[in-house]
Amino acid sequence: MPPALSQRAARTVQSEIRVMTLECEKVKGVNLAQGVCDTEVPAPVREAAKRAIDGGTNSYTRAEGLAPIRHAIAEKMRRVNGLACDPETEVIVHSGSTGAFYASCLAMLNPGDEVILFEPYYGYHLNTVVAVEAVPAFVTLRAPEWKFSGEDLERAVTPRTRAIMINTPANPSGKVFTREELEWIAAFAVKHDLLVFTDEIYEYFVYEGKHISPATLPGMRDRTITISGYSKTFSITGWRVGYTICDRKWAQAIAYFHDLIYVCAPAPLQIGVAEGIARLPESFYVGITQEYVRKRDLLCDTLKGIGLTPSVPKGAYYVLADASLLPGNSSKEKAMSLLHTTGVATVAGSAFYHGGDGENLVRFCFAKNDADLEEACRRLRGLPEKLSRITLATSTR
Ligand code: PLP
């Protein structure tokens, strides 16, 4: 037999976000498809990383990461999240939270294990579960509040269910899980003896409600793998620094898989992030909320004004908007038509659902510098007139 790709590779598809980004570059549009924050990197983070390079922190580190960042994370988890953890045995520094989730799945899941995902989901969660040959099961969050019911969760359980994934605040819905919801999930996880993965990368992007780390709820400490990172908070998506917090009985195996795939997170950048966590004052995080509420409101008001009714997010930095009025038979066609009429790239809603939902949604990202976001909004405001011209042209043809 001639060489061929693995069955695993055949199951993976290019992310919709990359497809839109390439198309956006072709038309020189404004890219609100990709979750890349192009706001400024805080000075203490940048400067500490530069000093670390100049000072010679350029070699492999322990797979778990350097002591200063592990200690800074443990102290922050205690102070901010209310979760006590041992920096020597329960904190692992990873190549981004993406690396953290992949290494955790390799360490914790067997092929055929089922993992419950809420949808709309973040595509990497789904694809990572599939890549380790586990099987996703879906529970749909219902708009506008993105609620789920206990019955929906119970229906998703089978004898093979091994884990549930929580993403709070969530991409793409902007949902911030409430204490009541998390308590419900905690009781459900205990009842079915499930592992809980929680991705908290947007923990500092909360506009309404409060971020609660699921691991702090009763019965959850030992069964929860908490994943987060600084890509978003410090605007360093290209640095690849994230982490896992979990009970010591899992940590060694997770660190082992991280070592196998990535060896370690970039050494000097671990130092930059450690310095940021330890030095940046509370006002820095308050500033993020204020800045992103402003960006959220600018985008949501613009979308309301042009009839792409937004689901106003309580956290994270994405908006799912109703795309019914856009031409096209699917959300992919609608996203493409929006790009070609206005020059603003979004992601088709179908990218966040497994079974044909999301066709009337598109996702906008508002993690953009003010000039780009304002330009995108200016272009979007021209949509009604452009659409009416298209309608007129087709009706008089
Ligand atoms: N988790 C969620 C929910 C995300 O939306 C993203 C990026 O968009 C990531 C993780 C990626 O984080 P990292 O850069 O730490 O790998």
PDB file of C-alpha atoms in Angstrom, residues 43-323:
ATOM      1  CA  ALA A  43       5.809  46.546  30.210  1.00  0.00           C
ATOM      2  CA  PRO A  44       6.904  44.430  33.241  1.00  0.00           C
ATOM      3  CA  VAL A  45       6.147  41.262  31.244  1.00  0.00           C
ATOM      4  CA  ARG A  46       8.097  42.399  28.158  1.00  0.00           C
ATOM      5  CA  GLU A  47      11.028  43.750  30.139  1.00  0.00           C
ATOM      6  CA  ALA A  48      11.422  40.708  32.373  1.00  0.00           C
ATOM      7  CA  ALA A  49      11.425  38.416  29.312  1.00  0.00           C
ATOM      8  CA  LYS A  50      14.126  40.543  27.640  1.00  0.00           C
ATOM      9  CA  ARG A  51      16.206  40.555  30.820  1.00  0.00           C
ATOM     10  CA  ALA A  52      15.832  36.767  31.051  1.00  0.00           C
ATOM     11  CA  ILE A  53      17.135  36.328  27.488  1.00  0.00           C
ATOM     12  CA  ASP A  54      20.054  38.690  28.116  1.00  0.00           C
ATOM     13  CA  GLY A  55      20.746  37.041  31.456  1.00  0.00           C
ATOM     14  CA  GLY A  56      20.990  33.563  29.915  1.00  0.00           C
ATOM     15  CA  THR A  57      17.655  31.871  30.712  1.00  0.00           C
ATOM     16  CA  ASN A  58      17.589  30.182  27.325  1.00  0.00           C
ATOM     17  CA  SER A  59      17.837  26.450  27.983  1.00  0.00           C
ATOM     18  CA  TYR A  60      15.301  23.687  28.507  1.00  0.00           C
ATOM     19  CA  THR A  61      13.483  23.979  31.796  1.00  0.00           C
ATOM     20  CA  ARG A  62      11.966  21.266  33.954  1.00  0.00           C
ATOM     21  CA  ALA A  63       8.890  19.939  32.153  1.00  0.00           C
ATOM     22  CA  GLU A  64       6.751  21.418  34.951  1.00  0.00           C
ATOM     23  CA  GLY A  65       8.241  24.870  34.391  1.00  0.00           C
ATOM     24  CA  LEU A  66      10.602  27.176  36.274  1.00  0.00           C
ATOM     25  CA  ALA A  67      10.106  27.739  40.012  1.00  0.00           C
ATOM     26  CA  PRO A  68       9.318  31.503  39.816  1.00  0.00           C
ATOM     27  CA  ILE A  69       6.325  31.012  37.519  1.00  0.00           C
ATOM     28  CA  ARG A  70       5.006  27.953  39.381  1.00  0.00           C
ATOM     29  CA  HIS A  71       5.169  29.865  42.647  1.00  0.00           C
ATOM     30  CA  ALA A  72       3.604  33.001  41.113  1.00  0.00           C
ATOM     31  CA  ILE A  73       0.731  30.922  39.692  1.00  0.00           C
ATOM     32  CA  ALA A  74       0.131  29.088  42.991  1.00  0.00           C
ATOM     33  CA  GLU A  75       0.040  32.376  44.898  1.00  0.00           C
ATOM     34  CA  LYS A  76      -2.348  33.906  42.334  1.00  0.00           C
ATOM     35  CA  MET A  77      -4.602  30.821  42.485  1.00  0.00           C
ATOM     36  CA  ARG A  78      -4.807  31.175  46.264  1.00  0.00           C
ATOM     37  CA  ARG A  79      -5.387  34.925  46.271  1.00  0.00           C
ATOM     38  CA  VAL A  80      -7.614  35.388  43.220  1.00  0.00           C
ATOM     39  CA  ASN A  81      -9.343  32.046  42.602  1.00  0.00           C
ATOM     40  CA  GLY A  82      -9.476  30.831  46.202  1.00  0.00           C
ATOM     41  CA  LEU A  83      -7.746  27.550  45.309  1.00  0.00           C
ATOM     42  CA  ALA A  84      -4.801  26.327  47.373  1.00  0.00           C
ATOM     43  CA  CYS A  85      -2.225  24.307  45.415  1.00  0.00           C
ATOM     44  CA  ASP A  86       1.351  23.207  45.963  1.00  0.00           C
ATOM     45  CA  PRO A  87       3.700  24.930  43.455  1.00  0.00           C
ATOM     46  CA  GLU A  88       6.096  21.978  43.599  1.00  0.00           C
ATOM     47  CA  THR A  89       3.654  19.166  42.855  1.00  0.00           C
ATOM     48  CA  GLU A  90       0.343  20.574  41.598  1.00  0.00           C
ATOM     49  CA  VAL A  91       1.239  23.300  39.085  1.00  0.00           C
ATOM     50  CA  ILE A  92       2.484  22.503  35.580  1.00  0.00           C
ATOM     51  CA  VAL A  93       3.516  25.234  33.162  1.00  0.00           C
ATOM     52  CA  HIS A  94       2.628  24.398  29.570  1.00  0.00           C
ATOM     53  CA  SER A  95       3.027  25.604  26.005  1.00  0.00           C
ATOM     54  CA  GLY A  96      -0.203  27.577  26.197  1.00  0.00           C
ATOM     55  CA  SER A  97      -3.482  26.358  27.583  1.00  0.00           C
ATOM     56  CA  THR A  98      -3.809  24.494  24.276  1.00  0.00           C
ATOM     57  CA  GLY A  99      -0.771  22.409  25.226  1.00  0.00           C
ATOM     58  CA  ALA A 100      -2.158  22.064  28.745  1.00  0.00           C
ATOM     59  CA  PHE A 101      -5.419  20.564  27.505  1.00  0.00           C
ATOM     60  CA  TYR A 102      -3.745  18.243  25.012  1.00  0.00           C
ATOM     61  CA  ALA A 103      -1.247  16.895  27.573  1.00  0.00           C
ATOM     62  CA  SER A 104      -4.079  16.514  30.122  1.00  0.00           C
ATOM     63  CA  CYS A 105      -6.231  14.572  27.661  1.00  0.00           C
ATOM     64  CA  LEU A 106      -3.316  12.283  26.766  1.00  0.00           C
ATOM     65  CA  ALA A 107      -2.695  11.604  30.437  1.00  0.00           C
ATOM     66  CA  MET A 108      -6.308  11.190  31.537  1.00  0.00           C
ATOM     67  CA  LEU A 109      -8.395   9.740  28.685  1.00  0.00           C
ATOM     68  CA  ASN A 110      -8.505   6.314  27.052  1.00  0.00           C
ATOM     69  CA  PRO A 111      -9.642   5.781  23.461  1.00  0.00           C
ATOM     70  CA  GLY A 112     -13.420   5.461  23.477  1.00  0.00           C
ATOM     71  CA  ASP A 113     -13.920   7.456  26.700  1.00  0.00           C
ATOM     72  CA  GLU A 114     -16.754   9.935  26.289  1.00  0.00           C
ATOM     73  CA  VAL A 115     -16.325  13.610  27.147  1.00  0.00           C
ATOM     74  CA  ILE A 116     -19.314  15.949  27.495  1.00  0.00           C
ATOM     75  CA  LEU A 117     -18.851  19.297  25.750  1.00  0.00           C
ATOM     76  CA  PHE A 118     -21.257  22.213  25.917  1.00  0.00           C
ATOM     77  CA  GLU A 119     -22.061  23.677  22.516  1.00  0.00           C
ATOM     78  CA  PRO A 120     -21.494  26.192  21.051  1.00  0.00           C
ATOM     79  CA  TYR A 121     -17.989  24.896  21.803  1.00  0.00           C
ATOM     80  CA  TYR A 122     -14.442  26.075  21.205  1.00  0.00           C
ATOM     81  CA  GLY A 123     -13.196  24.020  18.247  1.00  0.00           C
ATOM     82  CA  TYR A 124      -9.846  23.090  19.820  1.00  0.00           C
ATOM     83  CA  HIS A 125     -11.672  21.400  22.705  1.00  0.00           C
ATOM     84  CA  LEU A 126     -13.557  19.201  20.294  1.00  0.00           C
ATOM     85  CA  ASN A 127     -10.556  18.482  18.085  1.00  0.00           C
ATOM     86  CA  THR A 128      -8.283  17.687  21.016  1.00  0.00           C
ATOM     87  CA  VAL A 129     -10.794  15.202  22.397  1.00  0.00           C
ATOM     88  CA  VAL A 130     -11.050  13.619  18.939  1.00  0.00           C
ATOM     89  CA  ALA A 131      -7.258  13.626  18.453  1.00  0.00           C
ATOM     90  CA  VAL A 132      -6.773  11.440  21.553  1.00  0.00           C
ATOM     91  CA  GLU A 133      -9.482   9.118  20.229  1.00  0.00           C
ATOM     92  CA  ALA A 134     -11.970   9.981  22.952  1.00  0.00           C
ATOM     93  CA  VAL A 135     -15.587  10.563  21.902  1.00  0.00           C
ATOM     94  CA  PRO A 136     -17.402  13.889  22.316  1.00  0.00           C
ATOM     95  CA  ALA A 137     -20.996  14.049  23.577  1.00  0.00           C
ATOM     96  CA  PHE A 138     -22.838  17.356  23.304  1.00  0.00           C
ATOM     97  CA  VAL A 139     -25.133  19.371  25.545  1.00  0.00           C
ATOM     98  CA  THR A 140     -26.563  22.466  23.878  1.00  0.00           C
ATOM     99  CA  LEU A 141     -26.577  25.806  25.673  1.00  0.00           C
ATOM    100  CA  ARG A 142     -29.802  27.646  24.811  1.00  0.00           C
ATOM    101  CA  ALA A 143     -29.680  31.324  23.770  1.00  0.00           C
ATOM    102  CA  PRO A 144     -30.132  34.058  24.849  1.00  0.00           C
ATOM    103  CA  GLU A 145     -28.890  33.146  28.352  1.00  0.00           C
ATOM    104  CA  TRP A 146     -26.999  30.047  27.138  1.00  0.00           C
ATOM    105  CA  LYS A 147     -28.704  27.865  29.747  1.00  0.00           C
ATOM    106  CA  PHE A 148     -28.618  24.085  29.988  1.00  0.00           C
ATOM    107  CA  SER A 149     -30.992  21.771  31.784  1.00  0.00           C
ATOM    108  CA  GLY A 150     -30.162  18.993  34.204  1.00  0.00           C
ATOM    109  CA  GLU A 151     -32.139  16.601  32.000  1.00  0.00           C
ATOM    110  CA  ASP A 152     -29.976  17.479  28.978  1.00  0.00           C
ATOM    111  CA  LEU A 153     -26.856  16.653  30.963  1.00  0.00           C
ATOM    112  CA  GLU A 154     -28.284  13.399  32.307  1.00  0.00           C
ATOM    113  CA  ARG A 155     -29.268  12.381  28.773  1.00  0.00           C
ATOM    114  CA  ALA A 156     -25.665  12.818  27.622  1.00  0.00           C
ATOM    115  CA  VAL A 157     -24.326  10.277  30.155  1.00  0.00           C
ATOM    116  CA  THR A 158     -23.543   6.684  29.146  1.00  0.00           C
ATOM    117  CA  PRO A 159     -21.492   3.993  30.904  1.00  0.00           C
ATOM    118  CA  ARG A 160     -18.460   5.274  28.931  1.00  0.00           C
ATOM    119  CA  THR A 161     -18.739   8.901  30.070  1.00  0.00           C
ATOM    120  CA  ARG A 162     -15.484   9.821  31.728  1.00  0.00           C
ATOM    121  CA  ALA A 163     -15.286  13.618  31.781  1.00  0.00           C
ATOM    122  CA  ILE A 164     -17.071  16.923  31.304  1.00  0.00           C
ATOM    123  CA  MET A 165     -15.515  20.093  29.887  1.00  0.00           C
ATOM    124  CA  ILE A 166     -16.390  23.531  31.256  1.00  0.00           C
ATOM    125  CA  ASN A 167     -15.200  26.748  29.645  1.00  0.00           C
ATOM    126  CA  THR A 168     -15.955  29.776  31.789  1.00  0.00           C
ATOM    127  CA  PRO A 169     -16.096  32.526  30.582  1.00  0.00           C
ATOM    128  CA  ALA A 170     -16.902  30.729  27.351  1.00  0.00           C
ATOM    129  CA  ASN A 171     -15.777  31.111  23.769  1.00  0.00           C
ATOM    130  CA  PRO A 172     -17.879  31.745  21.669  1.00  0.00           C
ATOM    131  CA  SER A 173     -21.055  32.371  23.730  1.00  0.00           C
ATOM    132  CA  GLY A 174     -19.556  34.712  26.352  1.00  0.00           C
ATOM    133  CA  LYS A 175     -21.358  32.701  29.030  1.00  0.00           C
ATOM    134  CA  VAL A 176     -20.053  33.068  32.587  1.00  0.00           C
ATOM    135  CA  PHE A 177     -21.226  29.992  34.477  1.00  0.00           C
ATOM    136  CA  THR A 178     -23.052  30.965  37.679  1.00  0.00           C
ATOM    137  CA  ARG A 179     -22.347  29.446  41.074  1.00  0.00           C
ATOM    138  CA  GLU A 180     -25.698  27.685  40.941  1.00  0.00           C
ATOM    139  CA  GLU A 181     -24.883  26.126  37.550  1.00  0.00           C
ATOM    140  CA  LEU A 182     -21.426  25.071  38.675  1.00  0.00           C
ATOM    141  CA  GLU A 183     -22.831  23.547  41.855  1.00  0.00           C
ATOM    142  CA  TRP A 184     -25.223  21.602  39.708  1.00  0.00           C
ATOM    143  CA  ILE A 185     -22.397  20.365  37.472  1.00  0.00           C
ATOM    144  CA  ALA A 186     -20.296  19.533  40.551  1.00  0.00           C
ATOM    145  CA  ALA A 187     -23.073  17.360  42.015  1.00  0.00           C
ATOM    146  CA  PHE A 188     -23.522  15.741  38.579  1.00  0.00           C
ATOM    147  CA  ALA A 189     -19.766  15.029  38.314  1.00  0.00           C
ATOM    148  CA  VAL A 190     -19.716  13.487  41.789  1.00  0.00           C
ATOM    149  CA  LYS A 191     -22.832  11.422  41.080  1.00  0.00           C
ATOM    150  CA  HIS A 192     -21.354   9.947  37.865  1.00  0.00           C
ATOM    151  CA  ASP A 193     -17.762   9.972  39.123  1.00  0.00           C
ATOM    152  CA  LEU A 194     -16.551  12.221  36.283  1.00  0.00           C
ATOM    153  CA  LEU A 195     -13.342  14.067  35.751  1.00  0.00           C
ATOM    154  CA  VAL A 196     -13.843  17.804  35.130  1.00  0.00           C
ATOM    155  CA  PHE A 197     -11.685  19.786  32.706  1.00  0.00           C
ATOM    156  CA  THR A 198     -12.117  23.525  33.063  1.00  0.00           C
ATOM    157  CA  ASP A 199     -10.652  26.078  30.661  1.00  0.00           C
ATOM    158  CA  GLU A 200     -10.490  29.465  32.377  1.00  0.00           C
ATOM    159  CA  ILE A 201      -8.331  31.373  29.888  1.00  0.00           C
ATOM    160  CA  TYR A 202     -10.806  34.311  29.900  1.00  0.00           C
ATOM    161  CA  GLU A 203     -10.982  34.531  33.711  1.00  0.00           C
ATOM    162  CA  TYR A 204     -10.029  38.233  33.668  1.00  0.00           C
ATOM    163  CA  PHE A 205     -12.533  39.094  30.928  1.00  0.00           C
ATOM    164  CA  VAL A 206     -15.748  39.198  32.973  1.00  0.00           C
ATOM    165  CA  TYR A 207     -18.243  42.020  32.443  1.00  0.00           C
ATOM    166  CA  GLU A 208     -21.298  40.707  34.311  1.00  0.00           C
ATOM    167  CA  GLY A 209     -21.306  38.157  37.114  1.00  0.00           C
ATOM    168  CA  LYS A 210     -18.202  36.728  38.776  1.00  0.00           C
ATOM    169  CA  HIS A 211     -15.624  34.189  37.650  1.00  0.00           C
ATOM    170  CA  ILE A 212     -15.751  31.055  39.784  1.00  0.00           C
ATOM    171  CA  SER A 213     -13.158  28.297  39.424  1.00  0.00           C
ATOM    172  CA  PRO A 214     -15.079  25.006  39.447  1.00  0.00           C
ATOM    173  CA  ALA A 215     -12.273  23.316  41.442  1.00  0.00           C
ATOM    174  CA  THR A 216     -13.224  25.448  44.470  1.00  0.00           C
ATOM    175  CA  LEU A 217     -16.680  23.857  44.771  1.00  0.00           C
ATOM    176  CA  PRO A 218     -17.342  21.041  47.243  1.00  0.00           C
ATOM    177  CA  GLY A 219     -16.173  17.646  46.019  1.00  0.00           C
ATOM    178  CA  MET A 220     -14.349  19.104  43.001  1.00  0.00           C
ATOM    179  CA  ARG A 221     -10.754  19.721  44.117  1.00  0.00           C
ATOM    180  CA  ASP A 222      -9.522  16.191  43.402  1.00  0.00           C
ATOM    181  CA  ARG A 223     -11.492  15.535  40.231  1.00  0.00           C
ATOM    182  CA  THR A 224     -10.846  18.841  38.444  1.00  0.00           C
ATOM    183  CA  ILE A 225      -8.066  19.726  36.030  1.00  0.00           C
ATOM    184  CA  THR A 226      -7.943  23.521  35.885  1.00  0.00           C
ATOM    185  CA  ILE A 227      -6.448  24.958  32.711  1.00  0.00           C
ATOM    186  CA  SER A 228      -5.623  28.586  32.046  1.00  0.00           C
ATOM    187  CA  GLY A 229      -2.874  30.829  30.738  1.00  0.00           C
ATOM    188  CA  TYR A 230      -1.729  34.342  29.966  1.00  0.00           C
ATOM    189  CA  SER A 231      -2.130  34.532  26.165  1.00  0.00           C
ATOM    190  CA  LYS A 232      -5.198  36.724  26.504  1.00  0.00           C
ATOM    191  CA  THR A 233      -4.603  38.548  29.798  1.00  0.00           C
ATOM    192  CA  PHE A 234      -1.137  39.777  28.797  1.00  0.00           C
ATOM    193  CA  SER A 235      -1.807  39.855  24.995  1.00  0.00           C
ATOM    194  CA  ILE A 236       0.913  37.277  24.343  1.00  0.00           C
ATOM    195  CA  THR A 237      -0.817  34.663  22.203  1.00  0.00           C
ATOM    196  CA  GLY A 238       2.451  33.916  20.394  1.00  0.00           C
ATOM    197  CA  TRP A 239       4.473  33.305  23.561  1.00  0.00           C
ATOM    198  CA  ARG A 240       2.780  30.015  24.421  1.00  0.00           C
ATOM    199  CA  VAL A 241       2.606  30.083  28.199  1.00  0.00           C
ATOM    200  CA  GLY A 242      -0.267  28.381  30.003  1.00  0.00           C
ATOM    201  CA  TYR A 243      -0.733  26.084  32.975  1.00  0.00           C
ATOM    202  CA  THR A 244      -2.578  23.227  34.613  1.00  0.00           C
ATOM    203  CA  ILE A 245      -3.523  22.948  38.280  1.00  0.00           C
ATOM    204  CA  CYS A 246      -4.507  19.496  39.466  1.00  0.00           C
ATOM    205  CA  ASP A 247      -4.111  16.996  42.240  1.00  0.00           C
ATOM    206  CA  ARG A 248      -0.553  15.687  42.602  1.00  0.00           C
ATOM    207  CA  LYS A 249      -1.647  12.170  41.646  1.00  0.00           C
ATOM    208  CA  TRP A 250      -2.291  13.352  38.050  1.00  0.00           C
ATOM    209  CA  ALA A 251       0.378  16.029  37.720  1.00  0.00           C
ATOM    210  CA  GLN A 252       3.396  13.827  36.969  1.00  0.00           C
ATOM    211  CA  ALA A 253       1.705  12.059  34.052  1.00  0.00           C
ATOM    212  CA  ILE A 254       0.409  15.347  32.612  1.00  0.00           C
ATOM    213  CA  ALA A 255       3.900  16.879  32.901  1.00  0.00           C
ATOM    214  CA  TYR A 256       5.332  13.779  31.232  1.00  0.00           C
ATOM    215  CA  PHE A 257       3.102  14.211  28.168  1.00  0.00           C
ATOM    216  CA  HIS A 258       3.896  17.905  28.038  1.00  0.00           C
ATOM    217  CA  ASP A 259       7.588  16.990  28.071  1.00  0.00           C
ATOM    218  CA  LEU A 260       7.063  14.458  25.291  1.00  0.00           C
ATOM    219  CA  ILE A 261       5.341  16.895  22.935  1.00  0.00           C
ATOM    220  CA  TYR A 262       6.760  20.320  23.794  1.00  0.00           C
ATOM    221  CA  VAL A 263       9.645  19.613  26.243  1.00  0.00           C
ATOM    222  CA  CYS A 264       8.923  22.868  28.058  1.00  0.00           C
ATOM    223  CA  ALA A 265       7.273  26.264  27.660  1.00  0.00           C
ATOM    224  CA  PRO A 266       9.739  28.922  26.326  1.00  0.00           C
ATOM    225  CA  ALA A 267      12.178  29.523  29.202  1.00  0.00           C
ATOM    226  CA  PRO A 268      12.650  33.335  29.143  1.00  0.00           C
ATOM    227  CA  LEU A 269       8.957  33.857  28.472  1.00  0.00           C
ATOM    228  CA  GLN A 270       8.091  31.862  31.597  1.00  0.00           C
ATOM    229  CA  ILE A 271      10.127  34.460  33.504  1.00  0.00           C
ATOM    230  CA  GLY A 272       8.323  37.351  31.768  1.00  0.00           C
ATOM    231  CA  VAL A 273       4.936  35.902  32.699  1.00  0.00           C
ATOM    232  CA  ALA A 274       6.061  35.145  36.277  1.00  0.00           C
ATOM    233  CA  GLU A 275       7.081  38.768  36.698  1.00  0.00           C
ATOM    234  CA  GLY A 276       3.760  39.993  35.302  1.00  0.00           C
ATOM    235  CA  ILE A 277       1.750  37.779  37.661  1.00  0.00           C
ATOM    236  CA  ALA A 278       3.819  38.818  40.663  1.00  0.00           C
ATOM    237  CA  ARG A 279       4.138  42.550  39.895  1.00  0.00           C
ATOM    238  CA  LEU A 280       1.093  43.831  38.045  1.00  0.00           C
ATOM    239  CA  PRO A 281      -1.304  45.588  40.415  1.00  0.00           C
ATOM    240  CA  GLU A 282      -5.017  44.906  40.768  1.00  0.00           C
ATOM    241  CA  SER A 283      -5.669  48.077  38.725  1.00  0.00           C
ATOM    242  CA  PHE A 284      -4.177  46.341  35.649  1.00  0.00           C
ATOM    243  CA  TYR A 285      -6.919  43.692  35.739  1.00  0.00           C
ATOM    244  CA  VAL A 286      -9.630  46.263  36.461  1.00  0.00           C
ATOM    245  CA  GLY A 287      -8.320  48.155  33.431  1.00  0.00           C
ATOM    246  CA  ILE A 288      -8.787  45.069  31.212  1.00  0.00           C
ATOM    247  CA  THR A 289     -12.442  44.826  32.218  1.00  0.00           C
ATOM    248  CA  GLN A 290     -13.056  48.524  31.591  1.00  0.00           C
ATOM    249  CA  GLU A 291     -11.304  48.478  28.232  1.00  0.00           C
ATOM    250  CA  TYR A 292     -13.100  45.369  27.010  1.00  0.00           C
ATOM    251  CA  VAL A 293     -16.553  46.482  28.212  1.00  0.00           C
ATOM    252  CA  ARG A 294     -16.044  49.569  26.063  1.00  0.00           C
ATOM    253  CA  LYS A 295     -15.014  47.458  23.049  1.00  0.00           C
ATOM    254  CA  ARG A 296     -17.905  45.043  23.622  1.00  0.00           C
ATOM    255  CA  ASP A 297     -20.427  47.875  23.805  1.00  0.00           C
ATOM    256  CA  LEU A 298     -19.088  49.594  20.687  1.00  0.00           C
ATOM    257  CA  LEU A 299     -19.386  46.375  18.670  1.00  0.00           C
ATOM    258  CA  CYS A 300     -22.749  45.285  20.121  1.00  0.00           C
ATOM    259  CA  ASP A 301     -24.313  48.746  19.611  1.00  0.00           C
ATOM    260  CA  THR A 302     -23.094  48.744  16.012  1.00  0.00           C
ATOM    261  CA  LEU A 303     -24.511  45.252  15.416  1.00  0.00           C
ATOM    262  CA  LYS A 304     -27.867  46.203  16.969  1.00  0.00           C
ATOM    263  CA  GLY A 305     -27.988  49.266  14.737  1.00  0.00           C
ATOM    264  CA  ILE A 306     -27.605  47.240  11.529  1.00  0.00           C
ATOM    265  CA  GLY A 307     -29.958  44.389  12.418  1.00  0.00           C
ATOM    266  CA  LEU A 308     -27.331  41.721  13.214  1.00  0.00           C
ATOM    267  CA  THR A 309     -28.799  41.309  16.712  1.00  0.00           C
ATOM    268  CA  PRO A 310     -25.967  40.379  19.107  1.00  0.00           C
ATOM    269  CA  SER A 311     -26.089  38.069  22.079  1.00  0.00           C
ATOM    270  CA  VAL A 312     -24.318  40.492  24.426  1.00  0.00           C
ATOM    271  CA  PRO A 313     -21.531  38.464  26.121  1.00  0.00           C
ATOM    272  CA  LYS A 314     -21.042  38.480  29.896  1.00  0.00           C
ATOM    273  CA  GLY A 315     -17.408  37.465  29.496  1.00  0.00           C
ATOM    274  CA  ALA A 316     -14.604  36.541  27.033  1.00  0.00           C
ATOM    275  CA  TYR A 317     -14.303  38.699  23.919  1.00  0.00           C
ATOM    276  CA  TYR A 318     -16.558  37.295  21.253  1.00  0.00           C
ATOM    277  CA  VAL A 319     -20.078  38.135  20.120  1.00  0.00           C
ATOM    278  CA  LEU A 320     -22.443  35.689  18.469  1.00  0.00           C
ATOM    279  CA  ALA A 321     -24.832  37.688  16.304  1.00  0.00           C
ATOM    280  CA  ASP A 322     -27.999  36.797  14.425  1.00  0.00           C
ATOM    281  CA  ALA A 323     -27.058  36.639  10.748  1.00  0.00           C
TER     282      ALA A 323
END
